[in-house]
Coordinates of C-alpha atoms in Angstrom, one line a residue:
Chain A
M1 CA 41.0 0.0 -77.3
T2 CA 44.5 -1.0 -78.4
R3 CA 46.9 1.8 -77.8
A4 CA 50.0 0.0 -79.1
I5 CA 50.9 -3.1 -81.1
V6 CA 53.9 -5.2 -80.2
I7 CA 55.4 -7.7 -82.5
G8 CA 58.2 -10.3 -82.0
A9 CA 59.9 -12.3 -84.8
S10 CA 63.0 -14.4 -85.3
A11 CA 64.1 -16.8 -88.0
G12 CA 62.1 -16.1 -91.2
G13 CA 60.8 -12.9 -89.6
V14 CA 62.0 -10.4 -92.1
Q15 CA 59.7 -11.7 -94.8
A16 CA 56.7 -12.1 -92.4
L17 CA 57.2 -8.6 -90.9
S18 CA 57.7 -7.0 -94.3
S19 CA 54.4 -8.6 -95.5
I20 CA 52.5 -7.1 -92.5
L21 CA 54.1 -3.7 -92.3
T22 CA 53.9 -2.9 -96.0
A23 CA 50.2 -3.7 -96.0
L24 CA 49.3 -1.2 -93.4
P25 CA 48.0 2.3 -94.4
P26 CA 49.5 5.6 -93.5
H27 CA 47.9 7.3 -90.5
F28 CA 47.5 3.9 -88.9
A29 CA 46.0 4.9 -85.6
C30 CA 48.5 3.0 -83.4
P31 CA 52.3 2.9 -82.7
I32 CA 53.9 -0.5 -83.5
L33 CA 57.0 -1.8 -81.5
V34 CA 59.0 -4.6 -83.0
V35 CA 61.7 -6.9 -81.7
L36 CA 63.4 -8.9 -84.5
H37 CA 66.3 -11.1 -83.6
V38 CA 69.2 -10.2 -85.9
P39 CA 72.9 -11.0 -85.6
Q40 CA 74.3 -8.3 -83.3
R41 CA 77.0 -7.0 -85.6
N42 CA 74.5 -6.6 -88.4
D43 CA 73.5 -3.0 -88.5
N44 CA 69.9 -2.4 -88.8
L45 CA 69.7 -2.3 -92.6
L46 CA 66.2 -3.7 -92.3
V47 CA 65.0 -0.4 -90.9
E48 CA 66.3 1.3 -94.1
L49 CA 64.7 -1.3 -96.3
L50 CA 61.3 -1.1 -94.7
R51 CA 61.3 2.6 -94.5
A52 CA 61.6 2.7 -98.2
R53 CA 58.8 0.2 -98.7
C54 CA 56.2 1.1 -96.0
L55 CA 53.6 3.8 -96.0
L56 CA 54.1 4.0 -92.2
E57 CA 57.0 5.8 -90.7
V58 CA 59.7 3.2 -89.7
K59 CA 62.6 4.0 -87.4
E60 CA 65.0 2.6 -84.8
A61 CA 63.6 3.3 -81.3
E62 CA 65.4 6.0 -79.3
D63 CA 65.7 6.1 -75.6
K64 CA 63.0 8.3 -73.9
E65 CA 61.1 9.2 -77.0
M66 CA 57.3 9.3 -76.8
L67 CA 55.3 6.9 -79.0
Q68 CA 53.6 8.4 -82.0
Q69 CA 50.7 6.9 -83.9
G70 CA 51.5 5.4 -87.3
T71 CA 55.1 4.9 -86.5
V72 CA 57.0 1.6 -86.3
Y73 CA 59.8 1.4 -83.8
F74 CA 62.5 -1.3 -84.1
A75 CA 64.6 -2.4 -81.1
P76 CA 68.2 -1.4 -81.8
P77 CA 70.6 -4.3 -82.2
G78 CA 72.2 -5.1 -78.8
Y79 CA 69.5 -3.3 -76.7
H80 CA 66.3 -4.4 -75.0
L81 CA 63.3 -2.4 -75.9
L82 CA 60.9 -1.5 -73.1
L83 CA 57.7 0.4 -72.9
E84 CA 57.0 2.8 -70.0
K85 CA 53.6 3.5 -68.6
N86 CA 53.7 7.1 -69.9
M87 CA 54.0 5.7 -73.5
S88 CA 57.7 6.5 -73.8
I89 CA 60.4 4.1 -74.8
A90 CA 63.2 2.9 -72.6
L91 CA 66.3 1.0 -73.8
S92 CA 68.5 -1.2 -71.7
S93 CA 71.7 -3.1 -72.1
D94 CA 71.0 -5.7 -69.5
E95 CA 72.0 -9.2 -70.0
P96 CA 70.4 -11.2 -72.8
V97 CA 67.1 -13.0 -72.1
N98 CA 66.6 -16.3 -73.8
Y99 CA 70.1 -15.7 -75.3
S100 CA 68.6 -12.7 -77.0
R101 CA 69.2 -9.0 -76.8
P102 CA 66.8 -7.5 -77.8
A103 CA 64.4 -10.0 -76.3
I104 CA 60.7 -10.3 -77.2
D105 CA 59.8 -11.3 -73.6
V106 CA 61.2 -8.0 -72.3
L107 CA 59.1 -5.9 -74.7
F108 CA 56.0 -7.9 -74.2
E109 CA 56.2 -8.0 -70.4
T110 CA 56.7 -4.3 -70.1
A111 CA 53.9 -3.6 -72.6
A112 CA 51.5 -5.9 -70.7
D113 CA 52.5 -4.0 -67.5
A114 CA 52.2 -0.5 -69.1
L115 CA 49.0 -1.0 -71.1
E116 CA 47.2 -4.0 -69.5
R117 CA 44.3 -4.8 -71.8
D118 CA 45.0 -2.0 -74.3
V119 CA 47.7 -3.8 -76.2
T120 CA 47.8 -6.2 -79.1
A121 CA 50.8 -8.6 -79.2
I122 CA 51.8 -10.8 -82.2
I123 CA 54.3 -13.6 -82.3
L124 CA 55.6 -14.5 -85.7
T125 CA 57.9 -17.2 -87.1
G126 CA 61.0 -18.2 -85.2
A127 CA 63.2 -21.1 -84.1
N128 CA 63.4 -20.4 -80.4
H129 CA 61.1 -19.8 -77.4
D130 CA 61.5 -16.1 -76.9
G131 CA 58.2 -14.3 -76.6
A132 CA 56.2 -17.2 -75.1
E133 CA 56.4 -15.8 -71.5
G134 CA 55.8 -12.3 -72.7
L135 CA 52.7 -13.4 -74.6
R136 CA 51.5 -15.2 -71.5
A137 CA 51.8 -11.9 -69.6
I138 CA 49.9 -10.1 -72.4
G139 CA 47.1 -12.6 -72.1
A140 CA 47.0 -12.5 -68.3
A141 CA 46.7 -8.7 -68.4
G142 CA 43.7 -8.9 -70.7
G143 CA 45.5 -7.8 -73.9
T144 CA 44.9 -9.4 -77.3
A145 CA 47.3 -12.2 -78.1
I146 CA 47.9 -13.3 -81.7
V147 CA 50.3 -16.0 -83.0
Q148 CA 51.2 -16.7 -86.6
D149 CA 49.5 -20.0 -87.5
P150 CA 52.4 -22.5 -87.0
Q151 CA 51.3 -24.2 -90.2
T152 CA 51.9 -21.1 -92.2
A153 CA 55.1 -19.9 -90.4
E154 CA 58.4 -20.4 -92.0
V155 CA 59.7 -21.8 -88.7
A156 CA 57.0 -23.0 -86.3
T157 CA 59.0 -23.4 -83.0
M158 CA 58.3 -19.9 -81.7
P159 CA 54.6 -19.8 -82.6
L160 CA 54.1 -23.3 -81.0
A161 CA 55.9 -22.2 -77.8
A162 CA 53.8 -19.0 -77.6
L163 CA 50.5 -21.0 -78.1
A164 CA 51.5 -23.4 -75.5
A165 CA 52.2 -20.6 -73.0
C166 CA 49.2 -18.6 -73.9
P167 CA 46.3 -21.0 -74.9
A168 CA 43.9 -18.0 -75.3
A169 CA 46.0 -16.7 -78.2
K170 CA 44.5 -16.7 -81.7
A171 CA 46.4 -18.4 -84.5
M172 CA 46.2 -16.4 -87.8
S173 CA 47.8 -16.4 -91.2
I174 CA 49.7 -13.3 -92.2
D175 CA 46.7 -12.1 -94.3
E176 CA 44.4 -12.5 -91.3
I177 CA 46.8 -10.6 -89.1
V178 CA 46.8 -7.7 -91.5
L179 CA 43.0 -7.7 -91.7
H180 CA 42.8 -7.8 -87.9
L181 CA 45.2 -4.9 -87.5
R182 CA 43.4 -2.8 -90.2
Q183 CA 40.1 -3.3 -88.4
E184 CA 41.6 -2.6 -85.0
A185 CA 43.4 0.6 -85.8
A186 CA 42.0 1.9 -89.1
Chain B
M1 CA 49.9 11.1 -71.0
D2 CA 48.8 12.9 -67.8
A3 CA 50.6 11.2 -64.9
A4 CA 47.4 11.3 -62.9
L5 CA 45.9 8.9 -65.4
V6 CA 48.6 6.3 -65.0
T7 CA 47.1 3.6 -62.9
S8 CA 49.2 2.0 -60.2
S9 CA 49.0 -1.6 -59.4
I10 CA 49.8 -2.8 -55.9
E11 CA 53.2 -3.9 -57.1
D12 CA 53.9 -0.4 -58.4
I13 CA 53.0 1.1 -55.1
E14 CA 55.2 -1.4 -53.3
I15 CA 58.1 -0.6 -55.6
Q16 CA 57.7 3.1 -55.0
L17 CA 57.7 2.5 -51.2
L18 CA 60.8 0.2 -51.4
L19 CA 62.7 2.8 -53.4
E20 CA 61.7 5.5 -50.9
A21 CA 62.8 3.3 -48.1
L22 CA 66.2 2.7 -49.7
Y23 CA 66.6 6.4 -50.1
Q24 CA 65.5 7.4 -46.6
H25 CA 67.4 4.7 -44.7
Y26 CA 70.5 4.1 -46.9
H27 CA 70.7 7.2 -49.2
Y28 CA 70.6 5.1 -52.3
D29 CA 68.3 7.0 -54.6
F30 CA 66.7 4.9 -57.4
R31 CA 63.5 6.9 -57.4
H32 CA 64.2 8.4 -60.8
Y33 CA 65.5 5.4 -62.5
A34 CA 63.6 4.3 -65.6
R35 CA 60.7 2.4 -64.1
A36 CA 60.2 -0.4 -66.5
S37 CA 63.7 -1.8 -66.1
I38 CA 63.9 -1.3 -62.4
K39 CA 60.6 -3.2 -62.0
R40 CA 61.9 -6.1 -64.1
R41 CA 65.0 -6.3 -61.9
L42 CA 63.0 -6.1 -58.6
L43 CA 60.7 -8.9 -59.7
Q44 CA 63.9 -10.9 -60.5
A45 CA 65.2 -10.1 -57.1
R46 CA 62.0 -11.1 -55.4
A47 CA 62.0 -14.5 -57.2
Q48 CA 65.7 -15.2 -56.8
L49 CA 65.9 -14.0 -53.1
G50 CA 62.8 -16.0 -52.4
Y51 CA 60.4 -13.3 -51.2
G52 CA 56.7 -13.4 -51.6
S53 CA 56.3 -9.7 -52.4
I54 CA 58.2 -6.5 -52.9
S55 CA 56.9 -5.3 -49.5
E56 CA 58.6 -8.3 -47.9
I57 CA 61.9 -7.2 -49.4
Q58 CA 61.4 -3.7 -48.1
A59 CA 60.7 -5.0 -44.5
A60 CA 63.8 -7.2 -44.7
V61 CA 66.3 -4.8 -46.1
L62 CA 65.3 -2.0 -43.7
R63 CA 66.1 -4.3 -40.7
D64 CA 69.0 -6.3 -42.2
S65 CA 71.7 -4.2 -43.8
T66 CA 73.5 -7.3 -45.0
L67 CA 70.7 -7.7 -47.6
L68 CA 71.5 -4.3 -49.1
P69 CA 74.6 -5.4 -51.2
R70 CA 72.6 -8.3 -52.7
L71 CA 69.7 -6.0 -53.6
L72 CA 72.1 -3.4 -55.0
D73 CA 73.5 -6.1 -57.3
F74 CA 70.0 -6.5 -58.8
L75 CA 69.3 -2.8 -59.0
T76 CA 72.6 -1.9 -60.6
V77 CA 73.2 -4.9 -62.8
Q78 CA 75.4 -3.6 -65.6
V79 CA 76.6 -5.7 -68.4
S80 CA 79.6 -4.5 -70.3
E81 CA 82.6 -5.9 -72.2
M82 CA 86.0 -4.5 -72.9
F83 CA 86.2 -2.3 -76.0
R84 CA 82.4 -2.6 -76.4
D85 CA 81.4 -0.9 -79.6
P86 CA 84.9 -0.9 -81.1
S87 CA 84.1 2.0 -83.4
Y88 CA 83.7 4.2 -80.3
F89 CA 87.2 3.4 -79.2
R90 CA 88.5 3.8 -82.7
A91 CA 87.0 7.3 -82.8
L92 CA 88.6 8.2 -79.5
R93 CA 91.9 6.9 -80.8
E94 CA 91.8 8.7 -84.1
K95 CA 89.9 11.9 -83.3
V96 CA 90.0 12.7 -79.6
I97 CA 93.5 11.5 -78.6
P98 CA 95.3 14.0 -80.9
H99 CA 93.6 16.8 -78.9
L100 CA 94.5 15.2 -75.6
H101 CA 98.2 15.1 -76.6
T102 CA 98.3 18.9 -76.4
Y103 CA 97.7 19.0 -72.6
P104 CA 100.5 18.6 -70.0
S105 CA 98.3 16.4 -67.8
L106 CA 94.9 14.8 -68.2
K107 CA 92.0 13.7 -66.1
V108 CA 89.6 11.0 -67.3
W109 CA 86.4 10.0 -65.5
V110 CA 84.7 6.7 -66.1
A111 CA 81.3 7.4 -64.6
G112 CA 79.3 4.2 -63.6
C113 CA 82.4 2.0 -64.1
S114 CA 80.6 -1.1 -62.9
N115 CA 83.0 -4.1 -63.0
G116 CA 85.7 -2.1 -64.8
E117 CA 85.6 -3.3 -68.4
E118 CA 85.4 0.3 -69.7
L119 CA 88.1 1.5 -67.4
Y120 CA 90.6 -1.1 -68.5
S121 CA 89.8 -0.5 -72.1
L122 CA 90.6 3.2 -71.7
A123 CA 93.7 2.5 -69.6
I124 CA 95.0 0.2 -72.3
L125 CA 94.1 2.7 -75.1
F126 CA 95.9 5.5 -73.3
H127 CA 98.9 3.2 -72.7
E128 CA 99.0 2.4 -76.4
E129 CA 98.7 6.0 -77.4
G130 CA 101.5 7.2 -75.0
L131 CA 99.2 9.1 -72.7
A132 CA 99.1 6.8 -69.7
K133 CA 101.9 8.5 -67.7
K134 CA 100.3 11.9 -67.6
T135 CA 96.7 10.7 -67.1
M136 CA 94.8 10.4 -63.8
F137 CA 91.7 8.1 -64.1
Y138 CA 88.7 8.3 -61.9
A139 CA 86.5 5.2 -61.9
T140 CA 83.2 5.7 -59.9
D141 CA 80.2 3.7 -59.2
I142 CA 77.5 3.5 -56.5
N143 CA 77.8 -0.3 -56.1
P144 CA 80.7 -1.2 -53.7
T145 CA 80.8 -4.8 -54.9
A146 CA 81.3 -3.6 -58.5
L147 CA 84.0 -1.1 -57.5
K148 CA 85.9 -4.0 -55.8
A149 CA 85.6 -6.1 -58.9
A150 CA 86.8 -3.2 -61.0
Q151 CA 89.8 -2.7 -58.7
A152 CA 90.6 -6.4 -58.9
G153 CA 90.5 -6.5 -62.7
V154 CA 89.8 -10.2 -62.9
Y155 CA 87.6 -11.5 -65.7
S156 CA 86.5 -15.0 -66.7
L157 CA 88.7 -16.4 -69.5
D158 CA 85.8 -17.3 -71.7
R159 CA 85.1 -13.5 -72.1
I160 CA 88.6 -12.8 -73.3
R161 CA 88.1 -13.9 -76.9
L162 CA 85.4 -11.3 -77.3
F163 CA 87.5 -8.7 -75.6
T164 CA 90.4 -9.5 -77.9
E165 CA 88.3 -9.2 -81.0
N166 CA 86.9 -5.9 -79.9
H167 CA 90.4 -4.6 -79.0
Q168 CA 91.7 -5.4 -82.5
A169 CA 88.6 -3.9 -84.1
S170 CA 89.2 -0.7 -82.1
G171 CA 92.6 -0.3 -83.8
G172 CA 94.6 -1.9 -81.0
R173 CA 98.4 -1.4 -81.3
S174 CA 99.4 -4.3 -79.1
S175 CA 98.1 -7.7 -78.1
L176 CA 95.5 -7.7 -75.3
S177 CA 97.4 -10.6 -73.8
D178 CA 100.2 -8.2 -73.0
Y179 CA 98.0 -6.8 -70.3
Y180 CA 96.8 -9.9 -68.4
T181 CA 97.9 -13.1 -66.9
A182 CA 95.8 -16.2 -67.4
N183 CA 95.4 -18.8 -64.8
Y184 CA 92.7 -21.1 -63.3
G185 CA 90.2 -20.0 -66.0
R186 CA 90.6 -16.3 -65.1
A187 CA 92.4 -13.4 -66.7
V188 CA 94.0 -11.1 -64.2
F189 CA 94.8 -7.6 -65.6
D190 CA 98.1 -6.0 -64.9
K191 CA 98.0 -3.9 -61.7
S192 CA 100.2 -1.3 -63.4
L193 CA 97.2 -0.3 -65.5
C194 CA 95.6 0.9 -62.2
S195 CA 98.6 2.7 -60.8
Q196 CA 97.0 6.1 -61.7
V197 CA 93.4 5.1 -61.1
V198 CA 91.3 6.4 -58.2
F199 CA 88.3 4.1 -57.5
S200 CA 85.6 5.9 -55.7
D201 CA 82.0 5.7 -54.6
H202 CA 80.1 8.5 -56.4
S203 CA 76.4 8.9 -57.4
L204 CA 75.3 10.7 -60.4
V205 CA 72.0 11.1 -58.7
T206 CA 73.1 12.8 -55.5
D207 CA 76.8 13.8 -55.6
A208 CA 78.5 16.8 -57.1
A209 CA 81.4 17.5 -59.5
F210 CA 84.8 16.7 -57.9
A211 CA 87.4 17.6 -60.5
E212 CA 87.9 19.2 -63.9
M213 CA 88.0 16.5 -66.5
H214 CA 89.3 16.3 -70.1
L215 CA 87.3 13.2 -71.0
I216 CA 84.2 11.7 -69.4
S217 CA 83.1 8.3 -70.6
C218 CA 79.7 7.3 -69.4
R219 CA 78.1 4.7 -71.6
N220 CA 74.8 2.9 -71.2
V221 CA 74.2 4.5 -67.8
L222 CA 71.9 7.3 -68.7
I223 CA 69.4 4.9 -70.4
Y224 CA 68.6 3.6 -66.9
F225 CA 67.5 7.1 -65.7
D226 CA 64.3 9.0 -66.4
R227 CA 64.5 12.2 -68.2
E228 CA 64.7 14.4 -65.1
L229 CA 67.6 12.4 -63.8
Q230 CA 69.3 12.3 -67.2
D231 CA 69.2 16.0 -67.1
R232 CA 70.9 16.2 -63.7
A233 CA 73.6 13.8 -64.8
V234 CA 74.3 15.7 -68.0
G235 CA 74.4 19.0 -66.0
L236 CA 77.0 17.3 -63.7
F237 CA 79.1 16.3 -66.7
R238 CA 78.9 19.9 -68.0
D239 CA 80.1 21.2 -64.6
S240 CA 82.9 18.6 -64.5
L241 CA 84.3 19.1 -68.0
A242 CA 87.1 21.5 -68.9
R243 CA 86.3 23.8 -71.7
R244 CA 86.7 21.8 -74.9
G245 CA 86.6 18.6 -72.9
F246 CA 85.0 15.5 -74.3
L247 CA 81.9 13.5 -73.3
G248 CA 81.3 10.0 -74.7
L249 CA 77.9 8.4 -74.3
G250 CA 76.5 5.0 -75.3
S251 CA 75.6 4.4 -79.0
K252 CA 71.8 4.8 -78.3
E253 CA 72.1 7.7 -75.9
S254 CA 72.1 11.3 -76.9
L255 CA 71.9 14.9 -75.6
R256 CA 68.9 15.5 -77.8
F257 CA 66.4 15.5 -75.0
S258 CA 68.7 17.3 -72.5
S259 CA 68.2 20.9 -71.4
H260 CA 72.0 21.2 -71.3
A261 CA 72.4 20.3 -75.0
D262 CA 73.5 23.9 -75.7
A263 CA 76.6 23.4 -73.6
F264 CA 77.9 20.7 -76.0
A265 CA 78.6 20.3 -79.7
D266 CA 78.7 17.0 -81.7
F267 CA 82.4 16.0 -82.0
V268 CA 82.0 12.5 -83.6
R269 CA 78.3 12.4 -84.1
E270 CA 77.8 8.8 -85.0
E271 CA 79.8 7.6 -82.0
K272 CA 78.0 10.0 -79.5
I273 CA 81.2 11.8 -78.6
Y274 CA 80.5 15.4 -77.6
Q275 CA 82.7 18.4 -76.9
R276 CA 82.0 20.9 -74.2
T277 CA 81.6 24.3 -75.8
G278 CA 79.2 26.8 -74.3
P279 CA 78.8 28.5 -70.9

C-alpha cells in the first residue's frame, strides 16, 4: 500500500502539478511530497497559489515535521527535501545535484530507501535529467513508478530520461495520473 | 511510526556500525545526525573512495587514521556562501546591531563555521558597523580541514561575484573588494579580519559551553541533526548566551520543535533571529 506519493517537475511543471493537485479530494489518504525546480530567488509563491486552489492542505516542508495524510509538502527553494524512515521530513543545504537544489533525485532516492515498495513516484514535464536516477531507485525498491507521457508533456526531456532509466515505469497522461492517484488513495 | 517497525537493510546496519566505530575509536559522534542525508553522503564516500561496502570503509578507517580526514570531508560537507540569505544579514544590521552597540565588549560565536564564509560575512558586517574593535569572534567546527580553510580565508574567484551581490543586497556599506586581494584565480581575504578570531575545534554533539556570547550564528547546521541532537545543541546555545543575547538560525530552521523554546523569544521572526529571554 502506498504510504506516500513523491512528485518531481521542472519546466512546464506548474501547470501540470496544478492540474493534478487541484483534482484530488480532501481527506486524500496519503501525504504528497513535491520537488519543483524554480529559480532560487523566486519565493515560493506557488505554494500560496495552490493553497488557495486545492482542496488538500498545501505547505512548504519544514525540517523534522511528521508527514500527515492529505497534505502536500513542497521542497523550500534552495533546500533538498529528504524523507526519513520514520516518515518525518529532513531538509539539507548540501551542494546541488544535477545543478538543482532542491533535486528530484534526492527526494526519490530517500523515499525509495525509506518506504521501499510502499511509495508511488511521478515524473512530470521538464527540460533536464533530474529524477531519472531517483525513479530507477524507486523501481528497484519495488515502488510504483509513473512518468507523464512524453507526448503529452510540455517538455519531454525529463519524462524521456526517466523512462530510459526506469523501463518498468508506466507512461500516463495527466488525467490518467489523477485517476490512478484517486484509486490508490481514495 | 514505532521505531521497532522500521526495517533495517544490511546497509543501514553497516552505517550504524560505522558511526559507532567512529565514535568509539575517534570520538566523532555522528550517531544522531539525520539519517537520510548521512546515508547519501556515506554512499557517495563509498563510491568515490572506491570501497565495495560501508563495512569495508569501517575496517579501513579503524586501522588507518589517515583515512579519517577524507571521511570527515564527506560526513561534514557543508556548502555555504558569503552573506547567504542577504535578508538575514540586513536584519542583523538593522535590528540586532543597534542593541550590540550598547555593550562595552562583545563575543560572537559562529558555530559550525565550515570553510568560513559565514565568519567573514559577520566580520565584514561588524567592521562596517563600527563594532569590529570591541568584538571577539569564536569560529568552531569539528572538521580540522574546514577550520584550516576558514583560517586561510581563500576562496575561488568564480564565487566572488555571488558573494559581492549578496553583500550589496545585505545593505553593505563598502565594496567587498576592499577586503580581499585577487590573484591566480583566488580571492585572499584580509588577515586583519581575523585578528580577533579564535578558531577552535568544538562539537555541538559532545562539547560544553565555553564563553558567554552576545550573538550566536549557527545556520544550516541543525537540519543535519535528529530532533534529540537538535535539542542538545539548542540547550547549549541557551547556556552560552548572555541574557538578551541573540541566536540566528537558518531560514528553514526553527525552535518550534525544541524543548528549550521557552528560553527564547522571536526577535526577527521571518529571519529566524531569536533573543534569549527566560531562565
